Amino acid sequence: MRQQTKTDTALPAKPKVRKGKLGVGKKILNWLSSMNLAIALLIIISIASVVGTFIEQNQNINNYLIDFGPFWFAVFNTLSLFDVYSATWFVVILLFLLISTASCVYRNAPTYLRDIRNFRLSAQEKSLKAFRHNQQIETNETLEQIKQRAQGILARAGYKSRVKERDGETLIAARKGGMNRIGYFLTHVGLIVILLGGLVDSKMQLKLLEALGKVEIETRNIPVSQVPDSSKLDVDAIPAFRGSVNIPEGNWGDVAFIGLKDGYVVQNLPFKIQVHDFTIEYYDNGIEKSYKSDITVSAYDSDKEVRTVLEVNHPLRFMGYNIFQSSFGDGGTELEFDAWQLLGRAGTSQKVQGAVYEDRRFEFQNQSFVLEFTDFNLLNVKPIEGPDGKREDKDFGPSVIFNLRLPTGEAIEYENYMLPVEFDGASYFLSGVRPTPDAEQQFWYIPADEHGKIDTFMRFLEVLTTRSEIVDIAENLVNQAVSGSEEASRAAADSIADLVQTFAVNGFSAMLDSIEASLIERDIPAEAHDRARESSIRVVQSVLERAYIQVLQEQEVEEFTDFHQRFFEDALDAIPVIPVYGSPVFLQLSDFNHIQSTGLEITRSPGMFWVYLGSIMLTIGIFMQFYVHFRRTWVLIKPNENNEGGQPSYRILVAGSDARKNADFNHEFDKIAAELKPNEQSKPLY
Amino acid sequence: MSVPNEQMIRGYEPPVGALRGRRFKLADGIWTALMFTVALISTVMYHDHMGYYSIIVLFITAGLVAYLGWVWPESKWYFAAVGVGSLISIGLYSTYTEDGAAIGRSALAAAQADNFFLNYMFSSVAASMWMVVLYLLATPTYLISTAIRSDFGLKVGTWLTWAGSVFGFIWFFARWRETYLIDISYGYIPVSNLYEVFVMFAVFTALLYLFYEKRYNNRTLGGFVMLIIAASLIFLMWYHFTQDAHRIEPLIPALQSWWMKIHVPTNFIGYGTFAIAAMIGIAYLIKEKMGGDGPNDRLPSLAVMDDIMYKSIALGFAFFTIATILGAMWAAEAWGGYWSWDPKETWALIVWLNYAAWLHMRLTKGWRGSFMAWWSIVGLGITTFAFLGVNIFLDGLHSYGEL
Ligand code: HEM
């Protein structure tokens, strides 16, 4: 429960309060500097900040629309909940905190300054007796002795004291811990300085320019050269900003992009940044160890020029700007592929060139597709389970990510790995597929042959999809099994070839369906279906085996090993994926020229000095407030009036007060009082 | 019901001589000399590997340890034990490497398996297990001894806590050495991921508690404080065994900053004290429910608990302020801005504002008692969200310690 404590600091010398009605100004000041307002502000700021952490800030507008629906989207958008921290209302609350703190300091300043300077020499006996800490002591010493002793004790306890003789009595007034009061100023003025510094560095000026129509937000994704001047800021248009820019290796830039609402504005810089090289270093386990940009920064209006290697945590300061290594990306890596056809004349390939960020249109069976190359990764280190069951990091090698835009306008995302990856002793070419942007990535495993190439698989696929070759193989098989008329075996071979090709083009279940259909068509009784189906599958299996052996013979393989057996099984697993793979071609990366770009953050923050200064004030102030205690102690010495034989000659009244109502002071006061007692003076204070 | 403040103050027993205004004695002088000698010898031996700022930090640390030894004599034994234990650990490792060179992950594992003492005591994993066991034993020891009023039992609780803390710091130095043994380029001070800071939380909280225990000459709050440490250790063990969290991985570029090395520990002094305040808040509420102060008290008087609660929140607030400022300075170097309203930063601000409000209410309005106890418990809830919840539920730039 809350309790109010008696104030015992201000008893003597209470500041005069004017009677009568308070003026409006005074009322407003009282309200602004009231603790209730301050606490309310602290709580409101906390709650508003919480909102901003749960709604991800400054995302694409469409994402919000999808997440919240049109109604809540409109509500949240009106309240600026998608950009809370630079919302006008939020800044106004912060300003309120600033004003509140400032009025608090303004209101307390006179009292606290008086506290530091004043010894309260006018304290009267009556008021001293009202203190929570007070004791009476009697002594036979002379006044001089008492004064000397009391001052000594107080000095040892860290007090400064003043003596005042007044009609018939002597008052020693002492205080210590004035630093506590200075701490109050440091803390609260420090906070004001921080808020002001932060305001200087905030996006406020930019938003103001935008509101006044002096600058327009650009939302299109276009090169800088095409951005209209109305969306560009002169070098000195705003004092503070935080922008970023991506520059490919071998290129230069002299602007920064500042994100604003759902677009950006372009900030011109008084210098240009030439990027010579960007390098990533890796630890032996493939985790990134460092990002480094080798850059030259040269001023436009002077011959100032700096060449340096920028690293994370080691920014460059140049002409009052800060340049940071903040991200990296692809700078348009040049790519070369073997495009293997999967449909139609499957298994044949042709060369295709491309580059990251480029689109490439191609026609297939009179339909047009677009390849949109989006990214390239040189390394793909992933944790896998090693042979001993322990986690291991493994590099999957270079990969390229691209979208295939279908004639319908939809896009499928692929991530193809350049090199085969080994799993359980066999190697595969991997292609990750994501049919919709938020679907989980699924992998197609294409077995690699003995030479680590995809060719055997593709040649096998070619055989299976080439009618004449399959018919030949099937005919051979039929002729070996039964000796019938040429016509009959031709027909049998044809229908076997149909099944094999159905498998190769449409997958295993399509093949089963077609077996089922032919059984019904041929009026085979239902009891015999199982056996008939099995024998059909076995026949198809033999054709597939023969086709595979034919491929091996073409390659002059002499011995059929376990490897070949496994490859065959893997191939039969891989082929039925084709109909769901979604792309008519398989792009196998054959060569690349890696070009990276470095992401730099460029800032100018003149408020930073003030924020740091305020922070130092705040920190020192807090320690002073917590660990220096503002205390007063008074020793009032009065001659004993009815001083008859043997009676002590003086009465001492000792009283004390601590600005904090914490318990610590009890201890100190008791010791001082105890020491003041004449018979206990030999005990040391501490 | 609560007692009027006036009465609470009267009911306050001054701490019986413990620590307050301790004189600087001969032993303190020797201790101070010893600390600076150690710092000096280390500098002479290793200055080739030290930057000038490492040397400064080393001497500041020596000064701090000397100061602690003066205001808190027990800490001398503590630091001595940690020093000896860590030297043993490093010494044992040195027999497996030539010239201190890295030996790689598997050779390190082999060395640990090969050497009995490393395996069972002085490797970081073994030390962390000792720490966990000792802390987990201390918790019921404190609680039961408080219930049955056994002074001896409470003393045992204190000893277990000290011992657990010794192993906590041996863990730190052993792990620090191990990072370099795996790969020189990995080497880092282990204060950089969720696993490491959890150990730090346990040790810091225990040590801060031990300090207050001595200062207020009362061991009965130990059970309450150790409860939250035990809870965090149970999480730590889950994290260790199911997620392999103790595996040493090198630092990503953003974490390679010396700001981090001071920012994180400073933060955890704040978290530790806030946790202590909340646990004392719980003890306060329980005692109040059971009738408040009485002649047969087991727990300290309500006024004393209230006082410790204030003291620890004040200490925590001061350090949390520094930590937040250090964080801002680090952000200014690493991300290009001292304040980005990233969720972790924002939650740190919320924690800070909350305790600022708590302190103002107590100081300027004189609020005391159960309301403030409840508030400090809520404060720990907010702090926990800032420490853990943000990593689990929210995205942001603070990449360390994802679950
Ligand atoms: C977030 C902003 C603020 C911070 C961080 C802050 C910080 C502090 C701190 C650390 C103390 C010392 C508490 C203690 O020793 O227990 C304090 C005391 C105080 N604050 Fe604030 N403060 C803030 C805002 C305000 C505002 C807006 C007001 C005005 C209503 C205010 C008025 C006071 C007063 C009157 C004291 C007591 C000083 C004394 O008697 O020693 N504070 N503040």
Short mmCIF file of C-alpha atoms in Angstrom, two decimals, chain A residues 1-6 35-36 39 41-43 45-47 49-50 52-54 56-57 85 90 94 97 132-133 188 191 194 197-199 201 242 283-285 287-291 311-315 317 324-326 390-393 601 603 605 607-608 611-612 615-616 618-619 622-623 625-627 629 659-664 666-667 670 684 686, chain B residues 2-6 8-10 12 14-15 17 20-21 23 105 183 185-186 243-244 247 249-257 307 310-311 314-315 317-319 321-322 325 328-343 346-347 349-350 352-354 356-357 359-371 375 385 393-395:
data_model
loop_
_atom_site.label_atom_id
_atom_site.label_comp_id
_atom_site.label_asym_id
_atom_site.label_seq_id
_atom_site.Cartn_x
_atom_site.Cartn_y
_atom_site.Cartn_z
CA MET A 1 0.00 0.00 0.00
CA ARG A 2 1.12 3.50 -0.57
CA GLN A 3 2.02 5.71 2.30
CA GLN A 4 2.89 9.28 2.56
CA THR A 5 5.84 10.07 4.79
CA LYS A 6 6.28 13.17 6.80
CA MET A 35 5.35 13.54 -10.51
CA ASN A 36 1.98 12.16 -11.60
CA ILE A 39 4.95 8.73 -14.23
CA LEU A 41 4.41 9.77 -19.45
CA LEU A 42 6.85 7.03 -18.59
CA ILE A 43 4.05 4.49 -18.71
CA ILE A 45 5.98 5.77 -23.63
CA SER A 46 6.50 2.20 -22.46
CA ILE A 47 3.18 1.02 -23.82
CA SER A 49 7.07 1.26 -27.45
CA VAL A 50 5.70 -2.21 -26.79
CA GLY A 52 6.12 -0.95 -31.94
CA THR A 53 7.99 -4.12 -31.06
CA PHE A 54 5.04 -6.41 -31.71
CA GLU A 56 7.09 -5.14 -37.22
CA GLN A 57 7.90 -1.61 -38.26
CA TYR A 85 8.70 5.77 -33.34
CA PHE A 90 4.96 9.61 -30.24
CA LEU A 94 8.67 12.51 -25.89
CA LEU A 97 8.62 14.24 -21.15
CA ARG A 132 12.41 11.88 13.88
CA HIS A 133 16.06 11.71 14.89
CA HIS A 188 17.60 15.34 -15.13
CA LEU A 191 18.06 13.42 -19.75
CA ILE A 194 19.81 13.34 -24.52
CA GLY A 197 20.27 15.48 -29.13
CA GLY A 198 18.06 12.62 -30.22
CA LEU A 199 15.56 15.05 -31.65
CA ASP A 201 19.16 13.32 -35.21
CA ARG A 242 20.74 7.81 -41.86
CA TYR A 283 36.18 -19.35 -40.32
CA ASP A 284 37.09 -22.96 -41.05
CA ASN A 285 33.50 -23.95 -40.32
CA ILE A 287 30.74 -18.97 -40.60
CA GLU A 288 31.52 -15.45 -41.76
CA LYS A 289 34.49 -13.98 -39.97
CA SER A 290 34.72 -10.57 -41.54
CA TYR A 291 33.27 -8.34 -44.22
CA GLU A 311 34.98 -3.36 -41.61
CA VAL A 312 32.03 -4.07 -39.37
CA ASN A 313 32.54 -2.21 -36.08
CA HIS A 314 35.18 0.02 -37.67
CA PRO A 315 33.43 2.87 -39.45
CA ARG A 317 34.59 9.25 -40.33
CA PHE A 324 29.72 1.93 -42.10
CA GLN A 325 30.09 -1.53 -43.51
CA SER A 326 26.56 -2.72 -43.00
CA LYS A 390 27.06 -35.36 -34.34
CA ARG A 391 26.36 -32.03 -35.93
CA GLU A 392 28.71 -31.07 -38.73
CA ASP A 393 28.97 -28.05 -40.95
CA GLU A 601 25.36 2.87 -44.28
CA THR A 603 25.01 8.86 -41.58
CA SER A 605 24.39 12.78 -36.66
CA GLY A 607 23.10 15.24 -32.14
CA MET A 608 25.31 12.33 -31.15
CA VAL A 611 23.43 12.37 -26.57
CA TYR A 612 26.76 11.13 -25.28
CA SER A 615 24.51 10.12 -21.07
CA ILE A 616 27.64 10.89 -19.11
CA LEU A 618 22.96 11.01 -16.46
CA THR A 619 25.29 8.24 -15.33
CA ILE A 622 22.54 8.67 -10.92
CA PHE A 623 25.49 7.45 -8.88
CA GLN A 625 21.93 10.53 -6.22
CA PHE A 626 22.05 6.94 -5.08
CA TYR A 627 25.30 6.86 -3.19
CA HIS A 629 23.27 11.09 0.94
CA ALA A 659 16.63 13.64 2.51
CA ARG A 660 16.01 9.98 1.72
CA LYS A 661 13.65 8.32 4.07
CA ASN A 662 15.81 5.26 3.94
CA ALA A 663 16.90 3.49 7.04
CA ASP A 664 20.65 4.01 6.61
CA ASN A 666 19.62 5.67 11.83
CA HIS A 667 22.95 4.03 12.22
CA ASP A 670 22.92 6.91 16.66
CA PRO A 684 35.77 5.88 17.63
CA TYR A 686 33.57 4.24 12.79
CA SER B 2 0.96 -2.58 5.86
CA VAL B 3 2.67 -0.75 8.61
CA PRO B 4 2.92 3.00 8.55
CA ASN B 5 6.32 4.04 7.44
CA GLU B 6 7.25 5.62 10.72
CA MET B 8 8.76 0.43 9.74
CA ILE B 9 11.72 2.64 10.30
CA ARG B 10 11.60 2.12 14.05
CA TYR B 12 14.68 -1.49 11.55
CA PRO B 14 20.89 -1.58 11.93
CA PRO B 15 23.17 -4.04 10.21
CA GLY B 17 28.68 -4.04 11.91
CA ARG B 20 29.52 -0.81 6.53
CA GLY B 21 32.35 1.66 6.79
CA ARG B 23 38.43 0.18 7.97
CA ARG B 105 38.18 -29.20 -31.73
CA ASP B 183 41.27 -22.10 -33.24
CA SER B 185 40.90 -17.03 -34.79
CA TYR B 186 37.89 -18.21 -32.76
CA GLN B 243 20.34 -27.92 -28.25
CA ASP B 244 24.08 -28.51 -27.89
CA ARG B 247 29.33 -25.91 -28.45
CA GLU B 249 31.31 -21.30 -32.27
CA PRO B 250 33.27 -18.26 -33.40
CA LEU B 251 31.90 -14.73 -33.31
CA ILE B 252 30.15 -13.23 -36.29
CA PRO B 253 31.54 -9.85 -37.38
CA ALA B 254 28.96 -7.70 -35.57
CA LEU B 255 29.91 -9.26 -32.23
CA GLN B 256 33.64 -8.62 -32.66
CA SER B 257 33.60 -5.43 -30.70
CA ASP B 307 15.37 -1.73 2.13
CA TYR B 310 15.38 -0.66 -2.89
CA LYS B 311 19.13 -1.05 -2.64
CA ALA B 314 18.99 1.23 -7.27
CA LEU B 315 22.24 -0.61 -7.95
CA PHE B 317 19.22 0.77 -12.30
CA ALA B 318 22.59 2.49 -12.20
CA PHE B 319 24.29 -0.38 -14.00
CA THR B 321 21.74 2.77 -17.37
CA ILE B 322 25.43 2.34 -18.10
CA ILE B 325 24.46 3.66 -22.95
CA ALA B 328 24.03 2.61 -27.78
CA MET B 329 27.71 3.32 -28.29
CA TRP B 330 28.25 -0.15 -29.68
CA ALA B 331 25.26 0.24 -31.99
CA ALA B 332 26.68 3.52 -33.19
CA GLU B 333 29.85 1.69 -34.26
CA ALA B 334 28.29 -1.46 -35.61
CA TRP B 335 24.99 -0.41 -37.14
CA GLY B 336 25.48 3.25 -37.86
CA GLY B 337 23.13 4.67 -35.27
CA TYR B 338 23.09 4.82 -31.51
CA TRP B 339 19.39 4.21 -31.37
CA SER B 340 17.36 2.29 -33.96
CA TRP B 341 14.25 1.28 -31.99
CA ASP B 342 15.22 -2.31 -32.55
CA PRO B 343 13.05 -4.55 -30.31
CA THR B 346 13.17 -0.75 -27.12
CA TRP B 347 12.59 -3.34 -24.44
CA LEU B 349 14.16 1.26 -22.61
CA ILE B 350 10.90 -0.12 -21.25
CA TRP B 352 14.59 1.26 -17.66
CA LEU B 353 11.51 3.48 -17.67
CA ASN B 354 9.72 1.00 -15.44
CA ALA B 356 12.75 4.82 -13.11
CA ALA B 357 9.04 5.06 -12.27
CA LEU B 359 12.34 4.68 -7.92
CA HIS B 360 10.46 7.96 -8.26
CA MET B 361 7.40 6.58 -6.55
CA ARG B 362 9.44 5.37 -3.67
CA LEU B 363 11.59 8.42 -3.40
CA THR B 364 9.30 11.33 -4.04
CA LYS B 365 6.01 9.85 -2.97
CA GLY B 366 7.41 7.61 -0.28
CA TRP B 367 5.60 4.50 -1.52
CA ARG B 368 6.68 1.39 0.36
CA GLY B 369 5.44 -2.03 1.22
CA SER B 370 3.52 -4.65 -0.67
CA PHE B 371 2.61 -2.46 -3.63
CA TRP B 375 5.79 -3.89 -8.72
CA PHE B 385 10.83 -10.49 -21.59
CA PHE B 393 9.29 -13.87 -30.17
CA LEU B 394 10.59 -10.81 -31.96
CA ASP B 395 12.92 -10.23 -34.87
#
